[in-house]
Coordinates of C-alpha atoms in Angstrom, one line a residue:
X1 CA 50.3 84.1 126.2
X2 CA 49.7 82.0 129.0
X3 CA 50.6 77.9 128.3
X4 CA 49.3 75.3 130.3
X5 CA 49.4 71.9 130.6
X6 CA 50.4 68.7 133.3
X7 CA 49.9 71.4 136.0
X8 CA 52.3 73.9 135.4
X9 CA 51.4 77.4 133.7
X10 CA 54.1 78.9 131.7
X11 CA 54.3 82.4 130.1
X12 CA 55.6 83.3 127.1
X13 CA 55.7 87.0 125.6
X14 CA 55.0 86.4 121.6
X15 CA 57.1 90.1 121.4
X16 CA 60.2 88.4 122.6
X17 CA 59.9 85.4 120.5
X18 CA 61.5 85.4 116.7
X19 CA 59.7 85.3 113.4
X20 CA 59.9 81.9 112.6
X21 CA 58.4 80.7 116.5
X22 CA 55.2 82.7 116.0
X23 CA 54.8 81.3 112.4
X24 CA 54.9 77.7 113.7
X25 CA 53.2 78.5 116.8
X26 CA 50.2 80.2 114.9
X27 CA 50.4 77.5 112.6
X28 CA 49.8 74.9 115.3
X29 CA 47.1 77.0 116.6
X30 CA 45.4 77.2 113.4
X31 CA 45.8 73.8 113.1
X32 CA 44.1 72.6 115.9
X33 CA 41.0 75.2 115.4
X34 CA 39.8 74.3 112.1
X35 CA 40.2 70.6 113.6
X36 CA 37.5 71.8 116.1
X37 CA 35.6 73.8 114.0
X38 CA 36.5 77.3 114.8
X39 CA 37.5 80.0 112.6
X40 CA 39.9 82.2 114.3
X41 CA 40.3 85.7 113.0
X42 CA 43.8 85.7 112.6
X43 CA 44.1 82.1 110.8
X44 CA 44.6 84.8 107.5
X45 CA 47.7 86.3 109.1
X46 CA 50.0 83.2 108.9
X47 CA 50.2 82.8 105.4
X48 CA 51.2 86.9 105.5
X49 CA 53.7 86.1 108.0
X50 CA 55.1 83.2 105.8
X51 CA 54.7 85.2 103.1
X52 CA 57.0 88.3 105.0
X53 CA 59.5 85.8 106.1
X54 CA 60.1 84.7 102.8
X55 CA 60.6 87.4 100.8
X56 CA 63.0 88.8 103.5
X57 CA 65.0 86.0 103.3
X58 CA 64.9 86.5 99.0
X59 CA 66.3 89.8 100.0
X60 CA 69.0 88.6 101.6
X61 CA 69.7 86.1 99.9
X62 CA 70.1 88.9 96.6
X63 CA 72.5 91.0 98.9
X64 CA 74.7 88.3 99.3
X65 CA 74.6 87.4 96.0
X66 CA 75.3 90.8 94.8
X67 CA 78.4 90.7 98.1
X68 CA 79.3 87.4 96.5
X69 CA 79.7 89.1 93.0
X70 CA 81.3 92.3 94.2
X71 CA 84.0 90.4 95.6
X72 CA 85.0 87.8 93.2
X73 CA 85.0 90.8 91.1
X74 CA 87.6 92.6 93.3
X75 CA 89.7 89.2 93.4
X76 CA 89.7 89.2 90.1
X77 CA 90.8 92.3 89.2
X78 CA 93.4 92.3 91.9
X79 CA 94.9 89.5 89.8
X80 CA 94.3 90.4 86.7
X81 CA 96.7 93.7 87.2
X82 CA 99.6 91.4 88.0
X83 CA 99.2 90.6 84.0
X84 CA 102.0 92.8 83.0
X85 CA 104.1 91.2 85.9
X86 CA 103.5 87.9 85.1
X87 CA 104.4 88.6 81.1
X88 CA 107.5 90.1 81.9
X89 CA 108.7 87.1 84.5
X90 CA 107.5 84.9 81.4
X91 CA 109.9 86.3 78.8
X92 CA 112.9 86.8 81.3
X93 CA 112.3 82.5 81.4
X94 CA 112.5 82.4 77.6
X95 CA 115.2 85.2 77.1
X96 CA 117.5 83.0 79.6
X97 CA 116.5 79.7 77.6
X98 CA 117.3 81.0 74.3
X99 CA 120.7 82.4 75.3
X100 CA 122.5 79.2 74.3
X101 CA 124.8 80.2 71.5
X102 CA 124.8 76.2 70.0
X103 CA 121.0 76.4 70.0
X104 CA 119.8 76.9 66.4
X105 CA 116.7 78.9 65.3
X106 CA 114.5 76.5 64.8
X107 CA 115.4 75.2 68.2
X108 CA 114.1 78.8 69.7
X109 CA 111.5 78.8 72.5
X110 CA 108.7 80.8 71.5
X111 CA 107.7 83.4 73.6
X112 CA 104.4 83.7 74.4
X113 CA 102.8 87.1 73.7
X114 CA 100.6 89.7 76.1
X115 CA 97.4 88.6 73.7
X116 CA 97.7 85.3 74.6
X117 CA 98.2 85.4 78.6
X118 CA 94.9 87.4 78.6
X119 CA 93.1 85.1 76.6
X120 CA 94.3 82.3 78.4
X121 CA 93.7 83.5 82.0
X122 CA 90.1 84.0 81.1
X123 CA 89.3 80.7 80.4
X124 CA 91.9 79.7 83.7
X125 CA 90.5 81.8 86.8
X126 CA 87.4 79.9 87.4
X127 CA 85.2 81.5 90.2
X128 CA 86.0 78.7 92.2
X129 CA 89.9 80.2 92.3
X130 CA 88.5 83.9 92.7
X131 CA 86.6 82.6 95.8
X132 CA 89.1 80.8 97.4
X133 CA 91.8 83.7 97.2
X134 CA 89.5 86.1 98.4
X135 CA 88.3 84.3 101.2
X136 CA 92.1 83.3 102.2
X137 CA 92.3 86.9 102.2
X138 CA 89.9 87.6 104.3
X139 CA 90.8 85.2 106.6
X140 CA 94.5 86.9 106.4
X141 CA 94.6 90.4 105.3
X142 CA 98.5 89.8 105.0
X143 CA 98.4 87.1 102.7
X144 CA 98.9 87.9 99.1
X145 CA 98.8 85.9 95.9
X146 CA 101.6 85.9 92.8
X147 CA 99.9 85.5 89.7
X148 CA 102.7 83.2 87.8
X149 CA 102.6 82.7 84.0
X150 CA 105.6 80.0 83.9
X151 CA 106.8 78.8 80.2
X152 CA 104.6 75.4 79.2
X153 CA 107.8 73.9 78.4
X154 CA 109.7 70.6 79.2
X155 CA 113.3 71.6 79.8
X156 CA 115.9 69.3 80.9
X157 CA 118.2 70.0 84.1
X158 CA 121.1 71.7 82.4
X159 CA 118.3 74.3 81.0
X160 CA 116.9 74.8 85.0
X161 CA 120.5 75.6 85.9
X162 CA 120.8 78.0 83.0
X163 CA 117.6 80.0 84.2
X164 CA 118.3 79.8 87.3
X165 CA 122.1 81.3 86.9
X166 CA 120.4 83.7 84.7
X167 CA 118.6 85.1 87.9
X168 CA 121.5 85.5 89.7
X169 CA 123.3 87.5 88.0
X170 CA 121.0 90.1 89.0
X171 CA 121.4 89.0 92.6
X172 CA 124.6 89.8 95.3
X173 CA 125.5 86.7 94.6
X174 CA 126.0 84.0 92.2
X175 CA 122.9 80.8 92.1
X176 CA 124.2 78.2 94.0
X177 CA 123.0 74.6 92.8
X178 CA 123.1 71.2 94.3
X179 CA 124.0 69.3 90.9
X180 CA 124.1 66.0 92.6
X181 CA 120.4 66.1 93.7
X182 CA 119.3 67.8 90.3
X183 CA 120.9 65.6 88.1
X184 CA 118.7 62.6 89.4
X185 CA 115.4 64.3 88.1
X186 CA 113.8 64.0 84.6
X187 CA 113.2 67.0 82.6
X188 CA 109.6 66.7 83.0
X189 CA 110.0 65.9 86.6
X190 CA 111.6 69.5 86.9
X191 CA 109.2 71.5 84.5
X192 CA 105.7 70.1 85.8
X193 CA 104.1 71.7 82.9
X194 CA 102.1 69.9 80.0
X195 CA 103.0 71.5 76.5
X196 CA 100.3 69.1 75.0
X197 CA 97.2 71.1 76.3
X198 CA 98.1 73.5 73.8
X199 CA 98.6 76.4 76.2
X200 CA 101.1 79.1 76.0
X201 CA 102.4 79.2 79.6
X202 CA 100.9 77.3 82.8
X203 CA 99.0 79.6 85.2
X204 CA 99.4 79.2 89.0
X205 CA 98.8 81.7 92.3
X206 CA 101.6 81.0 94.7
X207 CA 100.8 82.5 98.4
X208 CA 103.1 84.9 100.3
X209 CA 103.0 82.5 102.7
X210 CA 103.4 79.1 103.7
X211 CA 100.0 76.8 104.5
X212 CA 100.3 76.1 108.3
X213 CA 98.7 72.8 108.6
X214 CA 101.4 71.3 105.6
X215 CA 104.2 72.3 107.8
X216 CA 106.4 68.7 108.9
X217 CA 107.7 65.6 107.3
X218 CA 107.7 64.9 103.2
X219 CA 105.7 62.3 104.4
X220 CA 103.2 64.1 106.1
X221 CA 102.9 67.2 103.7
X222 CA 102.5 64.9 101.0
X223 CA 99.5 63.5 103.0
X224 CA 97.9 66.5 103.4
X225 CA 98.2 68.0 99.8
X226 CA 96.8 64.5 98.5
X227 CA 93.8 65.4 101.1
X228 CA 93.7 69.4 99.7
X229 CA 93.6 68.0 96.1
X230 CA 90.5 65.6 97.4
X231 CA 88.6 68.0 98.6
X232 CA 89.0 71.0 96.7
X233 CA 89.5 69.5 92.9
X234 CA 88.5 72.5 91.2
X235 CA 91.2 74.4 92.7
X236 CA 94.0 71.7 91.2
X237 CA 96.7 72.5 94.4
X238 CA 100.1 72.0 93.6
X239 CA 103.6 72.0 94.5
X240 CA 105.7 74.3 91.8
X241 CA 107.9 72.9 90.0
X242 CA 111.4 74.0 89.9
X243 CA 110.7 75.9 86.6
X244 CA 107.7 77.3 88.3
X245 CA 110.1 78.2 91.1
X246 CA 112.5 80.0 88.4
X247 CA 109.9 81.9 87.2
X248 CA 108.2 83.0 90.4
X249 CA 111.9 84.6 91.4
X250 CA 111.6 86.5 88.2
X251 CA 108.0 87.6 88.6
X252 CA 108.4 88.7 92.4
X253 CA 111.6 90.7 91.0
X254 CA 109.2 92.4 88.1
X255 CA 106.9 93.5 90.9
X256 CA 110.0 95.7 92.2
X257 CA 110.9 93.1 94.6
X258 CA 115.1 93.2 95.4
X259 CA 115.1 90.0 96.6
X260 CA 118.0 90.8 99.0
X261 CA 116.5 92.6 101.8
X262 CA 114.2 91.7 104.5
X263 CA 112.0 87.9 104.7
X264 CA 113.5 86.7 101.3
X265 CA 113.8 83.1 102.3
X266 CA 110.2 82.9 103.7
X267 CA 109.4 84.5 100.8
X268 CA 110.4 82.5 98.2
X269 CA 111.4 79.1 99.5
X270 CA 109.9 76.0 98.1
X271 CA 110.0 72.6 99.4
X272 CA 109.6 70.2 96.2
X273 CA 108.0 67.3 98.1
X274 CA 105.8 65.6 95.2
X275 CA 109.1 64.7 93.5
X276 CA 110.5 61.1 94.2
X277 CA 113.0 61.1 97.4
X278 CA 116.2 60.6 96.4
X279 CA 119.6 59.4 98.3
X280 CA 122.1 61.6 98.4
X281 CA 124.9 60.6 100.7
X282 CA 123.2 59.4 104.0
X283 CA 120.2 61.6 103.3
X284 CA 116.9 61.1 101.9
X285 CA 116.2 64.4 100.0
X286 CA 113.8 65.7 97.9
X287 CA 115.1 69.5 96.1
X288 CA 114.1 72.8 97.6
X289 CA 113.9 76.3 95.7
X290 CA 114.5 79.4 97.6
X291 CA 116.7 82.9 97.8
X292 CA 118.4 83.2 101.1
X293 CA 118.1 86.3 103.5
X294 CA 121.4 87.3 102.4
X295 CA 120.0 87.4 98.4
X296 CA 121.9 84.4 97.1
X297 CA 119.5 81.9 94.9
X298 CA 119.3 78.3 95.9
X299 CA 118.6 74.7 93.5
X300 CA 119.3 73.2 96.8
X301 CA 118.0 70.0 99.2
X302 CA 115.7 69.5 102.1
X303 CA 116.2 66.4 104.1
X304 CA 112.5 64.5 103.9
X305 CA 112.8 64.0 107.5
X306 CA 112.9 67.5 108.6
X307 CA 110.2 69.1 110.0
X308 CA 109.4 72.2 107.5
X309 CA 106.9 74.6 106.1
X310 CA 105.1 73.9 102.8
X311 CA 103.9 76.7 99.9
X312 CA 101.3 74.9 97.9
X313 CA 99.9 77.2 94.9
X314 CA 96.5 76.7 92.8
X315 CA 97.3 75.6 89.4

């Protein structure tokens, strides 16, 4: 096809041109024939064109649909299996809560039972979640997600240390705590959960690894979860709680994890930077949650100043 016009001639091969430039061009064509009068005797071919065009793009448009499906339905089945994990992380929470020899009966923590944690993650993993773990995946075929099932109880600090002593007993060395720090939190403050939505236990996904764009100042990650939250509502990113932080241990340990050998600190640490600073000495801190390389469990501090990574899980 031979185009000309303000003296220059240009050639153009249709065959080399795509789908969509032939449909315009020999709409443009068309066009301008029945302006003049003229019926060309491939006007007919256009609208088959169109016609082509579209339903391939239906087609796709089902296949990734159907890709769409298939993989939130892998997602969700990859966390779904972690059921059992999460139960059993659960009840080691309310077994170390209820070992208080002055508590009475009717003081007990229920437990929740295996019934209810599958009811109640039903109604939690929205597609929304499903997508965005498996396209973190994807993006990071290293990066896993711990399906958490942490008690929806308010506990006050003494019960935190309890659990968290709990824990260590099973570790090579006793839980360490920084009662100073921890003493200046509420109990609510160190739960984060909400016992008056009538759930069993709070659900969150906690990442194997830290979110690089969160790692600095409290200041700054604090910044950047508020702009995670804004943009992504659906997915209701957090910071865990210390309780959350308690159970996690114990579900990462019911997965067969030691906890004493290799990453363990990058594994588990948790910088709690939504809590209110406090002063502690000559330092601003806010607490962190970790187990060190060495296996030794941490209610510890971070110094807001510090440049550090974040762990931010969808709640």
């Amino acid at each position: 096809m031979d185009i000309k016009g303000e003296g220059v001639e240009v050639s153009v091969d249709p065959a080399e041109q795509s789908d969509e430039w032939l449909v315009n061009a020999a709409q443009e064509i068309a066009d301008v024939a029945e302006q003049r009068g003229l019926e060309l005797p491939f006007a007919t071919g256009v609208a088959a064109v169109e016609g082509a065009m579209q339903s391939q793009s239906a087609e796709d448009a089902e296949v990734n649909v159907e890709a769409t499906a298939e993989t939130l339905a892998a997602a969700k089945e990859s966390i779904i299996k972690q059921l059992p994990f999460a139960y059993q992380g659960n009840q080691a929470i309310i077994s170390s809560l209820n070992q208080d020899q002055g508590r009475k009966n009717k003081d007990q923590y229920s437990a929740a039972t295996e019934e209810a944690l599958a009811n109640e993650v039903e109604a939690w993993l929205t597609d929304e979640k499903l997508a965005y773990v498996a396209n973190a995946m994807e993006v990071d075929p290293e990066l896993s997600f711990t399906l958490v099932a942490t008690p929806n109880v308010v506990v006050p600090k003494k019960d935190i240390v309890k659990v968290a002593k709990a824990f260590g007993q099973g570790q090579p060395y006793e839980t360490d705590v920084y009662d100073s720090l921890y003493d200046k939190y509420t109990a609510q403050q160190l739960s984060g959960t909400d016992p008056n939505n009538g759930n069993s236990v709070q659900f969150s996904l906690i990442p194997s690894k830290f979110i690089d764009s969160m790692e600095g100042t409290v200041t700054k990650q604090r910044s950047e979860l508020t702009n995670l939250q804004a943009n992504s509502p659906e997915l209701n990113f957090k910071v865990p709680s210390p309780l959350e932080a308690e159970t996690f241990k114990q579900t990462l340990r019911a997965q067969g994890d030691d906890l004493a050998t290799g990453d363990v600190f990058n594994r588990t640490y948790i910088r709690h930077f939504d809590l209110p600073e406090q002063r502690i000495d000559d330092w601003r801190c806010v607490p962190g949650s970790f187990v060190s390389d060495r296996g030794q469990s941490d209610l510890n501090n971070s110094n807001v100043r510090n440049d550090i990574p974040a762990r931010v899980a969808v709640g």
